[in-house]
Amino acid sequence: MADDEQPTQPIAGPSTVLYCQGTRATLVGGFTVLTDPFCFLRHARCTTLFSAVCSLPPEYCEFGSHLSKCKAWLEDAYPGLYQEYYSEEALASKVGTLSLDKQAKLEADVAKAEAKAEARAANEEKKKAASKVIIKRIERQKRKYVTSIAGLETFGVDLKKASKALAQRFATSAAVSKTPAGGEEIVVAGDVADDLLELIEDASEGKGNKTSAMFKDVPPDACEIVEEKKKKGGAGAGGE
Amino acid sequence: MFKKFSPSTDIAGQSALKSSVQRSIRAQLLETLSIDAETLEQIWPKKENLIQVKCREHITIFTLHGVPLFFQHFDDKIMPSLRLVHKYPSMLPHVKIDRGAIRYLFAGAHMMCPGFTSAGGALPPADAALPAGTVVAVHCEGKEHAAAVGILKLSTEDIKKVNKGVGVEIATHLGDDFWNVQKI
Ligand SMILES: [Zn+2]
């Protein structure tokens, strides 16, 4: 169907390509927050957020895992293309050289993947509702503190950018580090736990500047400040 | 190559390239890609600087205004991003897999020879054969757009002859973590 041979003359300009928006995204405070939890591809702007737009060329949606959403979008936005891809004849010819049972298997697999993705999304949604942001005040030496913030990624915060912004905001240093549990947290030098909570509270009320905008989707109720005193023999405090 | 790739954790640093390096990249691109200088100028105007984004596992991504245009593994050939290939479909030679292979491609597998030699697949004819090591766009039976960019593991004639094992090593495919990075 597609022409395989290279065109002989040089191309005049870039061709425009349509990408699927079967699941829609909106840009909020620099992060793409997906309004639709039912997708499985992870989007760049919210790598730690579980969901993303389909973003494939629509002819490939059948290989993604939220085909029904993609189809609904395409039918609405580009009815002509919808006919081209999903009309009876299109479906019949699409099978191409694939045997019928293989096609049936493919469709069954897609349906399964879609169901799985939905279950996963629902699960993540639940997890998100239950998840917490832990702000930990850690005493490193007598009256020397670092503050770790774990769990921000669940709420669409780009850790690397956020740590940079926090370092600037509090005129200190900050870094993203791995937690023993395998996750990631931001570690800020100095005791900024209370300031941080304030910043998150401001952000959720829409106050503040660019730094707080990053945290606008973090519900203050999910935040908790924890103290970690210096212990003899240190029981593996975060980051070291 | 881009399995479990996440810009927030896998990027080591970004830097502007020296103009001498930019020149050599430009020359290299004109050599590997079937585009003329004018087209390259459309993609990457001479007065603009490409940014080098160093990532884990020796992957380098080259961006322009944050948009990934090219990438490179070690000092292998520089390859165009799939989105760029969509914009300029003839910048790479095409090979085609049959419909049965598409799902494996989406699952991140390298493409096996039989996928190209079966009825639904396609390779260039003998007089336009491509040597091993060529960067190719992987197209799919019944689809218009390329689904992956990869490197020929065998020459196209050898793929036809040997007809087993990996024919094309996939560097990036639709829906992988590089595809999803629209801006860095
Ligand atoms: Zn789609």
CSV table of C-alpha atoms and ligand atoms in Angstrom, one decimal:
chain,number,residue,atom,x,y,z
A,1,MET,CA,0.0,0.0,0.0
A,2,ALA,CA,2.6,2.5,1.1
A,3,ASP,CA,5.0,3.4,-1.7
A,4,ASP,CA,8.3,1.9,-0.9
A,5,GLU,CA,10.6,3.5,-3.4
A,6,GLN,CA,12.4,6.6,-2.6
A,7,PRO,CA,11.1,9.7,-4.4
A,8,THR,CA,13.6,10.7,-7.0
A,9,GLN,CA,13.4,14.4,-6.7
A,10,PRO,CA,14.4,16.3,-3.6
A,11,ILE,CA,11.7,17.0,-1.2
A,12,ALA,CA,10.4,20.5,-1.1
A,13,GLY,CA,9.4,20.8,2.6
A,14,PRO,CA,8.5,18.8,5.6
A,15,SER,CA,5.3,16.8,5.3
A,16,THR,CA,2.8,17.4,8.1
A,17,VAL,CA,2.1,14.4,10.2
A,18,LEU,CA,-0.9,13.8,12.3
A,19,TYR,CA,-0.5,12.2,15.7
A,20,CYS,CA,-3.2,10.6,17.7
A,21,GLN,CA,-4.7,12.6,20.5
A,22,GLY,CA,-7.0,9.9,21.5
A,23,THR,CA,-6.3,10.7,25.1
A,24,ARG,CA,-6.0,14.4,25.7
A,25,ALA,CA,-3.4,16.3,27.6
A,26,THR,CA,-3.4,19.8,29.0
A,27,LEU,CA,-0.5,21.8,30.0
A,28,VAL,CA,-0.5,22.9,33.6
A,29,GLY,CA,2.3,24.9,35.2
A,30,GLY,CA,4.8,23.6,32.8
A,31,PHE,CA,3.8,20.0,33.2
A,32,THR,CA,1.6,18.0,31.0
A,33,VAL,CA,-1.2,16.7,33.1
A,34,LEU,CA,-3.3,14.1,31.5
A,35,THR,CA,-6.9,14.5,31.8
A,36,ASP,CA,-7.4,10.9,30.8
A,37,PRO,CA,-6.0,8.3,33.1
A,38,PHE,CA,-6.6,5.5,30.6
A,39,CYS,CA,-3.4,5.3,28.8
A,40,PHE,CA,-0.2,3.5,29.2
A,41,LEU,CA,2.5,5.4,27.3
A,42,ARG,CA,4.4,7.6,29.7
A,43,HIS,CA,4.7,11.1,28.5
A,44,ALA,CA,7.9,13.1,28.5
A,45,ARG,CA,6.7,16.0,30.6
A,46,CYS,CA,5.4,13.8,33.3
A,47,THR,CA,7.6,10.7,33.2
A,48,THR,CA,6.6,9.8,36.6
A,49,LEU,CA,3.0,10.3,36.0
A,50,PHE,CA,1.6,7.1,34.9
A,51,SER,CA,-0.3,8.1,31.8
A,52,ALA,CA,0.2,9.8,28.5
A,53,VAL,CA,-1.3,10.7,25.2
A,54,CYS,CA,-1.3,8.0,22.6
A,55,SER,CA,0.7,10.2,20.2
A,56,LEU,CA,1.1,7.5,17.6
A,57,PRO,CA,0.2,8.2,14.0
A,58,PRO,CA,-3.4,7.1,14.0
A,59,GLU,CA,-2.9,4.3,11.7
A,60,TYR,CA,-0.9,2.6,14.4
A,61,CYS,CA,-3.4,3.1,17.3
A,62,GLU,CA,-4.4,-0.5,16.8
A,63,PHE,CA,-1.0,-1.4,18.3
A,64,GLY,CA,-1.3,0.9,21.2
A,65,SER,CA,-3.3,0.0,24.2
A,66,HIS,CA,-6.2,2.3,24.3
A,67,LEU,CA,-7.6,1.7,20.9
A,68,SER,CA,-11.2,2.5,21.8
A,69,LYS,CA,-10.3,6.0,23.1
A,70,CYS,CA,-8.2,6.6,20.0
A,71,LYS,CA,-11.1,5.5,17.7
A,72,ALA,CA,-13.6,7.8,19.5
A,73,TRP,CA,-11.2,10.7,19.1
A,74,LEU,CA,-10.5,10.0,15.4
A,75,GLU,CA,-14.1,9.5,14.5
A,76,ASP,CA,-14.9,12.9,16.0
A,77,ALA,CA,-11.9,14.9,14.8
A,78,TYR,CA,-11.1,13.3,11.5
A,79,PRO,CA,-14.2,11.4,10.2
A,80,GLY,CA,-12.6,10.9,6.8
A,81,LEU,CA,-9.5,9.2,8.3
A,82,TYR,CA,-11.7,7.2,10.6
A,83,GLN,CA,-13.5,5.8,7.5
A,84,GLU,CA,-10.1,5.1,5.9
A,85,TYR,CA,-8.8,3.1,8.9
A,86,TYR,CA,-11.8,1.6,10.5
A,87,SER,CA,-14.6,1.1,7.9
A,88,GLU,CA,-15.6,-2.5,7.1
A,89,GLU,CA,-13.5,-2.6,3.9
A,90,ALA,CA,-10.5,-1.0,5.6
A,91,LEU,CA,-10.6,-3.6,8.3
A,92,ALA,CA,-10.9,-6.4,5.7
A,93,SER,CA,-8.0,-5.2,3.6
A,94,LYS,CA,-5.8,-4.2,6.6
A,95,VAL,CA,-5.3,-7.8,7.5
A,96,GLY,CA,-3.0,-8.0,4.6
A,97,THR,CA,-0.9,-11.1,4.5
A,98,LEU,CA,-1.6,-11.9,8.1
A,99,SER,CA,-3.6,-15.1,8.5
A,100,LEU,CA,-7.1,-14.8,9.9
A,101,ASP,CA,-6.3,-16.5,13.2
A,102,LYS,CA,-3.3,-14.4,13.7
A,103,GLN,CA,-5.3,-11.3,13.1
A,104,ALA,CA,-7.9,-12.6,15.6
A,105,LYS,CA,-5.1,-13.2,18.1
A,106,LEU,CA,-3.8,-9.7,17.5
A,107,GLU,CA,-7.1,-8.2,18.2
A,108,ALA,CA,-7.6,-10.3,21.3
A,109,ASP,CA,-4.2,-9.2,22.5
A,110,VAL,CA,-4.9,-5.6,21.9
A,111,ALA,CA,-8.2,-5.9,23.8
A,112,LYS,CA,-6.3,-7.6,26.6
A,113,ALA,CA,-3.6,-4.9,26.7
A,114,GLU,CA,-6.3,-2.3,26.8
A,115,ALA,CA,-8.0,-3.8,29.7
A,116,LYS,CA,-4.7,-4.2,31.5
A,117,ALA,CA,-3.8,-0.6,30.9
A,118,GLU,CA,-7.1,0.5,32.2
A,119,ALA,CA,-6.7,-1.7,35.3
A,120,ARG,CA,-3.2,-0.3,35.8
A,121,ALA,CA,-4.4,3.3,35.4
A,122,ALA,CA,-7.2,2.7,37.9
A,123,ASN,CA,-4.7,1.2,40.2
A,124,GLU,CA,-2.3,4.1,39.9
A,125,GLU,CA,-5.2,6.5,40.5
A,126,LYS,CA,-6.0,4.7,43.7
A,127,LYS,CA,-2.3,4.7,44.7
A,128,LYS,CA,-2.1,8.4,44.0
A,129,ALA,CA,-5.1,9.1,46.2
A,130,ALA,CA,-3.4,7.2,49.0
A,131,SER,CA,0.2,8.4,48.4
A,132,LYS,CA,2.0,10.8,50.6
A,133,VAL,CA,4.8,13.3,50.2
A,134,ILE,CA,7.2,12.8,53.1
A,135,ILE,CA,9.3,15.8,54.0
A,136,LYS,CA,12.0,14.6,56.3
A,137,ARG,CA,14.1,16.7,58.5
A,138,ILE,CA,17.3,14.8,58.9
A,139,GLU,CA,19.9,15.7,61.5
A,140,ARG,CA,23.3,15.0,60.0
A,141,GLN,CA,25.5,16.5,62.8
A,142,LYS,CA,24.5,18.5,65.8
A,143,ARG,CA,22.2,21.2,64.5
A,144,LYS,CA,23.2,20.5,60.9
A,145,TYR,CA,20.3,19.3,58.8
A,146,VAL,CA,19.3,18.1,55.4
A,147,THR,CA,15.7,17.9,54.2
A,148,SER,CA,14.5,15.1,52.0
A,149,ILE,CA,11.3,15.2,50.1
A,150,ALA,CA,10.0,11.9,48.8
A,151,GLY,CA,6.9,11.1,46.8
A,152,LEU,CA,6.6,14.3,44.7
A,153,GLU,CA,6.8,12.4,41.4
A,154,THR,CA,3.4,10.9,42.0
A,155,PHE,CA,2.0,14.4,41.7
A,156,GLY,CA,3.6,15.2,38.4
A,157,VAL,CA,6.7,17.1,39.7
A,158,ASP,CA,9.8,16.8,37.6
A,159,LEU,CA,12.3,16.1,40.3
A,160,LYS,CA,15.4,17.4,38.5
A,161,LYS,CA,13.8,20.7,37.7
A,162,ALA,CA,12.2,21.0,41.1
A,163,SER,CA,15.5,20.3,42.9
A,164,LYS,CA,17.2,23.0,40.9
A,165,ALA,CA,14.4,25.5,41.6
A,166,LEU,CA,14.4,24.6,45.3
A,167,ALA,CA,18.2,25.1,45.5
A,168,GLN,CA,17.7,28.6,44.0
A,169,ARG,CA,14.7,29.4,46.2
A,170,PHE,CA,16.4,28.5,49.4
A,171,ALA,CA,19.8,29.6,48.3
A,172,THR,CA,21.3,26.2,49.1
A,173,SER,CA,22.2,23.1,47.3
A,174,ALA,CA,19.8,20.3,46.3
A,175,ALA,CA,20.0,17.1,44.4
A,176,VAL,CA,17.9,14.2,43.3
A,177,SER,CA,19.0,11.0,44.9
A,178,LYS,CA,17.9,7.4,44.9
A,179,THR,CA,16.1,6.1,47.9
A,180,PRO,CA,16.9,2.6,49.3
A,181,ALA,CA,13.4,1.6,48.3
A,182,GLY,CA,14.3,2.2,44.7
A,183,GLY,CA,12.4,5.5,44.3
A,184,GLU,CA,13.8,9.0,44.1
A,185,GLU,CA,13.7,11.9,46.4
A,186,ILE,CA,15.0,15.5,46.5
A,187,VAL,CA,17.6,16.2,49.2
A,188,VAL,CA,18.0,19.8,50.1
A,189,ALA,CA,20.9,21.0,52.3
A,190,GLY,CA,19.7,22.7,55.4
A,191,ASP,CA,16.4,22.6,57.3
A,192,VAL,CA,13.8,23.8,54.9
A,193,ALA,CA,11.0,21.5,55.9
A,194,ASP,CA,8.6,24.2,57.1
A,195,ASP,CA,9.4,26.6,54.3
A,196,LEU,CA,8.8,23.8,51.9
A,197,LEU,CA,5.4,22.9,53.3
A,198,GLU,CA,4.5,26.6,53.1
A,199,LEU,CA,5.6,26.7,49.5
A,200,ILE,CA,3.4,23.7,48.7
A,201,GLU,CA,0.5,25.3,50.5
A,202,ASP,CA,0.9,28.5,48.6
A,203,ALA,CA,1.3,26.7,45.4
A,204,SER,CA,-2.0,24.8,45.9
A,205,GLU,CA,-3.7,28.1,46.4
A,206,GLY,CA,-2.2,29.4,43.2
A,207,LYS,CA,0.0,31.9,45.0
A,208,GLY,CA,3.7,32.3,44.5
A,209,ASN,CA,6.0,32.3,41.5
A,210,LYS,CA,7.5,29.9,39.0
A,211,THR,CA,9.0,27.7,41.7
A,212,SER,CA,5.8,27.1,43.4
A,213,ALA,CA,4.0,26.5,40.2
A,214,MET,CA,5.9,23.3,39.9
A,215,PHE,CA,4.2,22.1,43.0
A,216,LYS,CA,0.7,23.2,42.3
A,217,ASP,CA,-0.6,19.7,41.9
A,218,VAL,CA,0.8,18.5,45.2
A,219,PRO,CA,-2.0,18.5,47.7
A,220,PRO,CA,-0.8,19.9,51.0
A,221,ASP,CA,-2.9,17.3,52.9
A,222,ALA,CA,-0.7,14.6,51.4
A,223,CYS,CA,2.4,16.2,52.9
A,224,GLU,CA,3.8,15.1,56.1
A,225,ILE,CA,6.9,16.4,58.0
A,226,VAL,CA,8.9,13.7,59.7
A,227,GLU,CA,11.9,14.2,62.0
A,228,GLU,CA,15.0,12.0,61.8
A,229,LYS,CA,17.4,12.6,64.7
A,230,LYS,CA,21.0,11.6,64.5
A,231,LYS,CA,21.3,8.2,65.8
A,232,LYS,CA,24.4,6.4,66.9
A,233,GLY,CA,25.3,3.8,64.3
A,234,GLY,CA,22.8,5.6,62.0
A,235,ALA,CA,20.1,3.3,60.7
A,236,GLY,CA,20.7,4.1,57.0
A,237,ALA,CA,19.3,7.6,56.7
A,238,GLY,CA,18.2,8.5,53.2
A,239,GLY,CA,20.8,9.0,50.5
A,240,GLU,CA,24.1,7.6,51.9
B,1,MET,CA,18.0,1.5,23.0
B,2,PHE,CA,15.4,3.6,24.8
B,3,LYS,CA,13.8,1.1,27.0
B,4,LYS,CA,13.0,2.6,30.4
B,5,PHE,CA,14.5,5.9,29.3
B,6,SER,CA,13.5,8.8,31.4
B,7,PRO,CA,14.7,12.4,30.7
B,8,SER,CA,14.6,13.3,34.4
B,9,THR,CA,17.0,10.6,35.5
B,10,ASP,CA,18.9,9.5,32.4
B,11,ILE,CA,20.3,12.8,31.2
B,12,ALA,CA,23.8,13.5,32.4
B,13,GLY,CA,24.2,17.0,31.0
B,14,GLN,CA,23.6,19.3,28.1
B,15,SER,CA,26.1,21.4,26.3
B,16,ALA,CA,26.4,23.5,23.2
B,17,LEU,CA,28.7,22.1,20.5
B,18,LYS,CA,31.8,23.7,19.2
B,19,SER,CA,31.3,25.0,15.7
B,20,SER,CA,34.0,22.7,14.4
B,21,VAL,CA,32.0,19.7,15.8
B,22,GLN,CA,28.8,21.2,14.4
B,23,ARG,CA,30.4,21.3,11.0
B,24,SER,CA,31.5,17.7,11.1
B,25,ILE,CA,28.1,16.6,12.3
B,26,ARG,CA,26.6,18.4,9.4
B,27,ALA,CA,28.9,16.7,7.0
B,28,GLN,CA,28.2,13.4,8.5
B,29,LEU,CA,24.4,13.9,8.2
B,30,LEU,CA,24.7,14.9,4.6
B,31,GLU,CA,26.5,11.7,4.0
B,32,THR,CA,24.2,9.2,5.9
B,33,LEU,CA,20.9,10.8,5.1
B,34,SER,CA,19.6,11.2,1.6
B,35,ILE,CA,18.9,14.9,1.9
B,36,ASP,CA,20.6,17.8,0.3
B,37,ALA,CA,22.1,20.7,2.1
B,38,GLU,CA,19.0,22.8,1.5
B,39,THR,CA,16.8,20.4,3.3
B,40,LEU,CA,19.2,20.1,6.1
B,41,GLU,CA,19.1,23.8,6.3
B,42,GLN,CA,15.3,23.6,6.8
B,43,ILE,CA,15.8,21.1,9.6
B,44,TRP,CA,18.8,22.7,11.2
B,45,PRO,CA,19.6,26.2,10.0
B,46,LYS,CA,23.2,27.0,9.9
B,47,LYS,CA,23.0,29.9,12.3
B,48,GLU,CA,21.4,27.7,15.0
B,49,ASN,CA,23.4,25.7,17.4
B,50,LEU,CA,22.7,22.0,18.1
B,51,ILE,CA,22.7,21.1,21.7
B,52,GLN,CA,24.3,17.9,22.8
B,53,VAL,CA,22.4,16.0,25.4
B,54,LYS,CA,24.5,13.3,27.0
B,55,CYS,CA,22.5,10.4,28.4
B,56,ARG,CA,23.3,7.2,30.2
B,57,GLU,CA,24.7,4.3,28.3
B,58,HIS,CA,26.7,6.4,25.8
B,59,ILE,CA,23.6,7.7,24.1
B,60,THR,CA,23.8,11.3,22.9
B,61,ILE,CA,20.7,13.2,21.7
B,62,PHE,CA,21.1,16.3,19.6
B,63,THR,CA,18.4,18.8,20.1
B,64,LEU,CA,17.4,22.1,18.5
B,65,HIS,CA,15.3,24.4,20.7
B,66,GLY,CA,14.8,21.4,22.9
B,67,VAL,CA,13.4,19.2,20.2
B,68,PRO,CA,15.3,16.0,19.7
B,69,LEU,CA,16.4,15.8,16.0
B,70,PHE,CA,19.2,13.2,16.0
B,71,PHE,CA,20.8,10.7,18.3
B,72,GLN,CA,23.9,8.6,18.5
B,73,HIS,CA,25.1,5.6,20.4
B,74,PHE,CA,28.9,5.8,21.2
B,75,ASP,CA,30.3,7.1,18.0
B,76,ASP,CA,28.2,5.0,15.7
B,77,LYS,CA,26.3,6.7,12.9
B,78,ILE,CA,24.1,9.7,13.8
B,79,MET,CA,20.5,8.7,13.4
B,80,PRO,CA,17.4,10.9,12.9
B,81,SER,CA,14.6,10.8,15.4
B,82,LEU,CA,11.5,9.0,14.2
B,83,ARG,CA,9.5,12.2,14.3
B,84,LEU,CA,12.0,13.8,12.0
B,85,VAL,CA,11.8,10.8,9.6
B,86,HIS,CA,8.0,11.3,9.6
B,87,LYS,CA,8.6,14.9,8.4
B,88,TYR,CA,11.1,13.9,5.7
B,89,PRO,CA,10.1,10.3,4.9
B,90,SER,CA,12.7,9.9,2.2
B,91,MET,CA,15.7,10.8,4.3
B,92,LEU,CA,16.4,7.2,5.0
B,93,PRO,CA,16.1,4.1,2.8
B,94,HIS,CA,13.0,2.1,3.5
B,95,VAL,CA,12.6,-1.5,4.5
B,96,LYS,CA,9.3,-3.1,5.3
B,97,ILE,CA,8.1,-5.7,7.8
B,98,ASP,CA,4.9,-7.7,7.5
B,99,ARG,CA,1.9,-7.1,9.6
B,100,GLY,CA,2.7,-10.0,11.9
B,101,ALA,CA,6.0,-8.5,13.0
B,102,ILE,CA,4.5,-5.1,13.9
B,103,ARG,CA,3.5,-6.1,17.4
B,104,TYR,CA,7.0,-7.4,18.2
B,105,LEU,CA,8.4,-4.1,17.0
B,106,PHE,CA,6.1,-2.3,19.4
B,107,ALA,CA,7.2,-4.6,22.1
B,108,GLY,CA,10.8,-3.5,21.5
B,109,ALA,CA,12.2,-6.4,19.7
B,110,HIS,CA,14.8,-6.3,16.9
B,111,MET,CA,13.4,-7.2,13.6
B,112,MET,CA,14.1,-10.7,12.3
B,113,CYS,CA,14.9,-11.5,8.6
B,114,PRO,CA,11.7,-13.4,7.8
B,115,GLY,CA,9.6,-10.3,8.7
B,116,PHE,CA,11.2,-8.6,5.7
B,117,THR,CA,11.2,-11.5,3.3
B,118,SER,CA,7.6,-12.8,3.7
B,119,ALA,CA,4.8,-11.7,1.4
B,120,GLY,CA,4.0,-8.6,3.5
B,121,GLY,CA,7.5,-7.4,3.9
B,122,ALA,CA,9.8,-5.6,1.4
B,123,LEU,CA,13.5,-5.0,0.8
B,124,PRO,CA,15.1,-3.0,-2.0
B,125,PRO,CA,15.8,-4.9,-5.2
B,126,ALA,CA,19.2,-6.4,-5.8
B,127,ASP,CA,20.4,-3.4,-7.8
B,128,ALA,CA,19.5,-1.1,-5.0
B,129,ALA,CA,20.8,-3.4,-2.2
B,130,LEU,CA,21.9,-1.8,1.0
B,131,PRO,CA,25.1,-2.8,2.9
B,132,ALA,CA,25.1,-3.9,6.5
B,133,GLY,CA,25.4,-0.9,8.8
B,134,THR,CA,23.0,1.3,6.8
B,135,VAL,CA,20.6,3.3,8.8
B,136,VAL,CA,17.1,2.5,7.6
B,137,ALA,CA,13.5,3.5,8.3
B,138,VAL,CA,11.4,0.5,9.1
B,139,HIS,CA,8.0,0.7,7.5
B,140,CYS,CA,5.1,-1.7,8.0
B,141,GLU,CA,2.8,-3.6,5.8
B,142,GLY,CA,-0.3,-1.5,5.1
B,143,LYS,CA,0.9,1.6,6.9
B,144,GLU,CA,2.1,4.8,5.6
B,145,HIS,CA,4.4,6.1,8.3
B,146,ALA,CA,7.7,4.6,9.4
B,147,ALA,CA,7.4,2.8,12.7
B,148,ALA,CA,11.1,2.6,13.6
B,149,VAL,CA,14.7,3.6,12.8
B,150,GLY,CA,17.3,1.0,12.9
B,151,ILE,CA,20.6,-0.3,11.5
B,152,LEU,CA,20.9,-3.1,9.1
B,153,LYS,CA,22.7,-6.0,10.8
B,154,LEU,CA,23.1,-7.8,7.5
B,155,SER,CA,23.1,-6.4,4.0
B,156,THR,CA,19.6,-6.5,2.4
B,157,GLU,CA,20.8,-9.2,0.0
B,158,ASP,CA,22.1,-11.3,2.9
B,159,ILE,CA,18.7,-10.9,4.7
B,160,LYS,CA,17.1,-12.4,1.7
B,161,LYS,CA,19.7,-15.2,1.5
B,162,VAL,CA,20.1,-16.1,5.2
B,163,ASN,CA,16.5,-15.4,6.2
B,164,LYS,CA,17.0,-16.0,9.9
B,165,GLY,CA,18.1,-14.1,12.9
B,166,VAL,CA,18.1,-10.4,13.4
B,167,GLY,CA,18.0,-8.4,10.2
B,168,VAL,CA,17.6,-4.9,11.6
B,169,GLU,CA,18.6,-3.7,15.0
B,170,ILE,CA,16.0,-1.3,16.1
B,171,ALA,CA,17.3,2.0,17.7
B,172,THR,CA,14.0,3.7,18.3
B,173,HIS,CA,10.4,2.7,17.5
B,174,LEU,CA,6.9,4.2,17.8
B,175,GLY,CA,5.8,4.5,21.4
B,176,ASP,CA,9.2,3.9,23.0
B,177,ASP,CA,10.6,6.2,25.6
B,178,PHE,CA,12.5,8.3,23.1
B,179,TRP,CA,9.4,8.7,21.0
B,180,ASN,CA,7.6,10.1,24.0
B,181,VAL,CA,10.3,12.8,24.6
B,182,GLN,CA,9.0,15.6,22.5
B,183,LYS,CA,11.1,18.2,24.2
B,184,ILE,CA,14.1,18.0,26.5
C,1,ZN,ZN,-4.1,6.5,19.4
